[in-house]
Amino acid sequence: MTTLGVNIDHVATLRQARRTTEPDPVTAAALAELGGADGITVHLREDRRHIQERDLLLLRQTVQTHLNLEMAAVPSMVDLALQVKPDYITLVPERREEVTTEGGLDAVAQQDYLTQVVATLQGAGIPVSLFIDAQPAQIKAAAALGAQFIELHTGPYAGASTESLRREQLQILEQACVLAQAQGVRVNAGHGLTYKNVRPVTELPAVEELNIGHSIISRAVFVGLERAVREMKQAIKLD
Ligand code: PXP
């Protein structure tokens, strides 16, 4: 069964728009869990544009499901992660000027450095996932450097402008899943997934958890977070 990790970054985005105390992502996490979230995901960015350290510390104490920390593979974040000990970590590339994460990590180019980071984190008992593009070389590099999980970047699938391009991207994801399985790496997926496009991704072999943020938080503005999460759980449920 595919599980749902709800990314609550944009609740903090709204709070930071006024640099005030509401809405609180800690409350959001509790409501998401009431709606059926299987996990809570936050991205603590270097520029602290949404989630703050305070949020991460409180979430570590209050999340009842599991906490997935998305972070850049930089020494300051590794230190913080070792203190906070989230349930798993997703390493992502980070560029200051981007609106959201734009592409996967380059596990091929950074293989030596990432090997050290992954060994440090997994050595402390925190499983690591690498957010990568669905390319064979990236999957093989992720496996070679010892990551327990990959998160396949579903952005190209979500952004496909025609049905045939969408099918093509789905096939690329499917082949990536098969390769990851053969390499002994567990698979998550995410980015750009919505109520409308999520279903085929749940039917891919091996995909364990989907990390979804923008679409759920957008819907929550109108229907409330608990209901928005429940509806996404419904959308990903296999009959
Ligand atoms: N996975 C990763 C690695 C991400 O960086 C993001 C965006 O923060 C997501 C999943 C969720 O993407 P979206 O907000 O488009 O659902």
mmCIF file of N, CA and C in Angstrom, residues 89-91 105 107 111 114-119 121-122 126-132 138-151 180 183-187:
data_model
loop_
_atom_site.group_PDB
_atom_site.id
_atom_site.type_symbol
_atom_site.label_atom_id
_atom_site.label_comp_id
_atom_site.label_asym_id
_atom_site.label_seq_id
_atom_site.Cartn_x
_atom_site.Cartn_y
_atom_site.Cartn_z
ATOM 1 N N ILE A 89 15.444 11.019 6.500
ATOM 2 C CA ILE A 89 15.902 12.275 5.904
ATOM 3 C C ILE A 89 15.879 12.130 4.391
ATOM 4 N N THR A 90 15.395 13.165 3.728
ATOM 5 C CA THR A 90 15.483 13.192 2.266
ATOM 6 C C THR A 90 16.452 14.308 1.884
ATOM 7 N N LEU A 91 17.548 13.925 1.264
ATOM 8 C CA LEU A 91 18.522 14.925 0.835
ATOM 9 C C LEU A 91 18.072 15.508 -0.498
ATOM 10 N N LEU A 105 18.921 15.627 -6.985
ATOM 11 C CA LEU A 105 20.334 15.709 -6.604
ATOM 12 C C LEU A 105 21.179 15.066 -7.692
ATOM 13 N N ALA A 107 23.614 12.664 -7.850
ATOM 14 C CA ALA A 107 24.305 11.652 -7.044
ATOM 15 C C ALA A 107 25.547 11.132 -7.755
ATOM 16 N N GLN A 111 29.167 11.758 -5.759
ATOM 17 C CA GLN A 111 29.123 10.425 -5.146
ATOM 18 C C GLN A 111 29.996 10.319 -3.888
ATOM 19 N N LEU A 114 28.513 12.549 -0.999
ATOM 20 C CA LEU A 114 27.237 12.010 -0.495
ATOM 21 C C LEU A 114 27.428 10.679 0.230
ATOM 22 N N THR A 115 28.423 9.913 -0.188
ATOM 23 C CA THR A 115 28.719 8.646 0.516
ATOM 24 C C THR A 115 29.012 8.937 1.987
ATOM 25 N N GLN A 116 29.803 9.991 2.217
ATOM 26 C CA GLN A 116 30.148 10.356 3.612
ATOM 27 C C GLN A 116 28.924 10.827 4.389
ATOM 28 N N VAL A 117 28.126 11.699 3.750
ATOM 29 C CA VAL A 117 26.945 12.255 4.431
ATOM 30 C C VAL A 117 25.968 11.132 4.778
ATOM 31 N N VAL A 118 25.723 10.252 3.805
ATOM 32 C CA VAL A 118 24.774 9.151 4.025
ATOM 33 C C VAL A 118 25.297 8.224 5.130
ATOM 34 N N ALA A 119 26.589 7.940 5.114
ATOM 35 C CA ALA A 119 27.167 7.046 6.135
ATOM 36 C C ALA A 119 27.029 7.678 7.519
ATOM 37 N N LEU A 121 24.752 9.884 8.566
ATOM 38 C CA LEU A 121 23.353 9.923 9.018
ATOM 39 C C LEU A 121 22.829 8.507 9.292
ATOM 40 N N GLN A 122 23.085 7.605 8.350
ATOM 41 C CA GLN A 122 22.578 6.236 8.551
ATOM 42 C C GLN A 122 23.318 5.550 9.696
ATOM 43 N N ILE A 126 19.539 6.968 11.181
ATOM 44 C CA ILE A 126 18.505 7.713 10.435
ATOM 45 C C ILE A 126 18.565 7.275 8.961
ATOM 46 N N PRO A 127 17.552 6.570 8.477
ATOM 47 C CA PRO A 127 17.563 6.169 7.071
ATOM 48 C C PRO A 127 17.570 7.400 6.163
ATOM 49 N N VAL A 128 18.301 7.295 5.056
ATOM 50 C CA VAL A 128 18.422 8.432 4.139
ATOM 51 C C VAL A 128 17.829 8.086 2.775
ATOM 52 N N SER A 129 17.093 9.065 2.254
ATOM 53 C CA SER A 129 16.524 8.981 0.915
ATOM 54 C C SER A 129 17.165 10.083 0.073
ATOM 55 N N LEU A 130 17.461 9.790 -1.167
ATOM 56 C CA LEU A 130 18.016 10.821 -2.062
ATOM 57 C C LEU A 130 16.962 11.198 -3.087
ATOM 58 N N PHE A 131 16.653 12.472 -3.167
ATOM 59 C CA PHE A 131 15.694 12.964 -4.163
ATOM 60 C C PHE A 131 16.432 13.085 -5.492
ATOM 61 N N ILE A 132 16.091 12.201 -6.428
ATOM 62 C CA ILE A 132 16.835 12.168 -7.693
ATOM 63 C C ILE A 132 15.884 12.098 -8.888
ATOM 64 N N GLN A 138 21.661 7.857 -12.070
ATOM 65 C CA GLN A 138 21.421 8.422 -10.726
ATOM 66 C C GLN A 138 21.001 7.320 -9.751
ATOM 67 N N ILE A 139 20.177 6.416 -10.230
ATOM 68 C CA ILE A 139 19.699 5.328 -9.354
ATOM 69 C C ILE A 139 20.870 4.416 -8.963
ATOM 70 N N LYS A 140 21.702 4.098 -9.947
ATOM 71 C CA LYS A 140 22.853 3.245 -9.646
ATOM 72 C C LYS A 140 23.809 3.937 -8.681
ATOM 73 N N ALA A 141 23.999 5.245 -8.868
ATOM 74 C CA ALA A 141 24.886 5.988 -7.955
ATOM 75 C C ALA A 141 24.303 6.013 -6.549
ATOM 76 N N ALA A 142 22.988 6.225 -6.442
ATOM 77 C CA ALA A 142 22.341 6.258 -5.113
ATOM 78 C C ALA A 142 22.534 4.919 -4.415
ATOM 79 N N ALA A 143 22.382 3.830 -5.169
ATOM 80 C CA ALA A 143 22.565 2.496 -4.578
ATOM 81 C C ALA A 143 24.023 2.311 -4.171
ATOM 82 N N ALA A 144 24.933 2.720 -5.046
ATOM 83 C CA ALA A 144 26.365 2.510 -4.770
ATOM 84 C C ALA A 144 26.812 3.299 -3.543
ATOM 85 N N LEU A 145 26.206 4.458 -3.312
ATOM 86 C CA LEU A 145 26.667 5.251 -2.161
ATOM 87 C C LEU A 145 25.918 4.894 -0.878
ATOM 88 N N GLY A 146 25.046 3.904 -0.971
ATOM 89 C CA GLY A 146 24.505 3.300 0.252
ATOM 90 C C GLY A 146 23.198 3.862 0.766
ATOM 91 N N ALA A 147 22.521 4.707 -0.013
ATOM 92 C CA ALA A 147 21.243 5.254 0.465
ATOM 93 C C ALA A 147 20.205 4.139 0.547
ATOM 94 N N GLN A 148 19.430 4.143 1.638
ATOM 95 C CA GLN A 148 18.405 3.097 1.779
ATOM 96 C C GLN A 148 17.217 3.339 0.862
ATOM 97 N N PHE A 149 16.944 4.636 0.594
ATOM 98 C CA PHE A 149 15.786 5.016 -0.224
ATOM 99 C C PHE A 149 16.211 5.993 -1.315
ATOM 100 N N ILE A 150 15.404 6.032 -2.376
ATOM 101 C CA ILE A 150 15.428 7.191 -3.269
ATOM 102 C C ILE A 150 14.021 7.767 -3.293
ATOM 103 N N GLU A 151 13.930 9.072 -3.580
ATOM 104 C CA GLU A 151 12.622 9.656 -3.889
ATOM 105 C C GLU A 151 12.684 10.073 -5.344
ATOM 106 N N ALA A 180 15.575 0.368 -9.437
ATOM 107 C CA ALA A 180 15.835 0.585 -8.007
ATOM 108 C C ALA A 180 15.623 -0.702 -7.219
ATOM 109 N N GLN A 183 18.393 -2.968 -7.620
ATOM 110 C CA GLN A 183 19.588 -2.492 -6.919
ATOM 111 C C GLN A 183 19.416 -2.549 -5.392
ATOM 112 N N GLY A 184 18.243 -2.962 -4.961
ATOM 113 C CA GLY A 184 18.000 -3.085 -3.523
ATOM 114 C C GLY A 184 17.732 -1.766 -2.813
ATOM 115 N N VAL A 185 17.244 -0.788 -3.563
ATOM 116 C CA VAL A 185 16.943 0.524 -2.969
ATOM 117 C C VAL A 185 15.429 0.683 -2.887
ATOM 118 N N ARG A 186 14.949 1.163 -1.747
ATOM 119 C CA ARG A 186 13.502 1.383 -1.587
ATOM 120 C C ARG A 186 13.104 2.705 -2.249
ATOM 121 N N VAL A 187 11.835 2.786 -2.653
ATOM 122 C CA VAL A 187 11.432 3.911 -3.515
ATOM 123 C C VAL A 187 10.280 4.730 -2.926
#
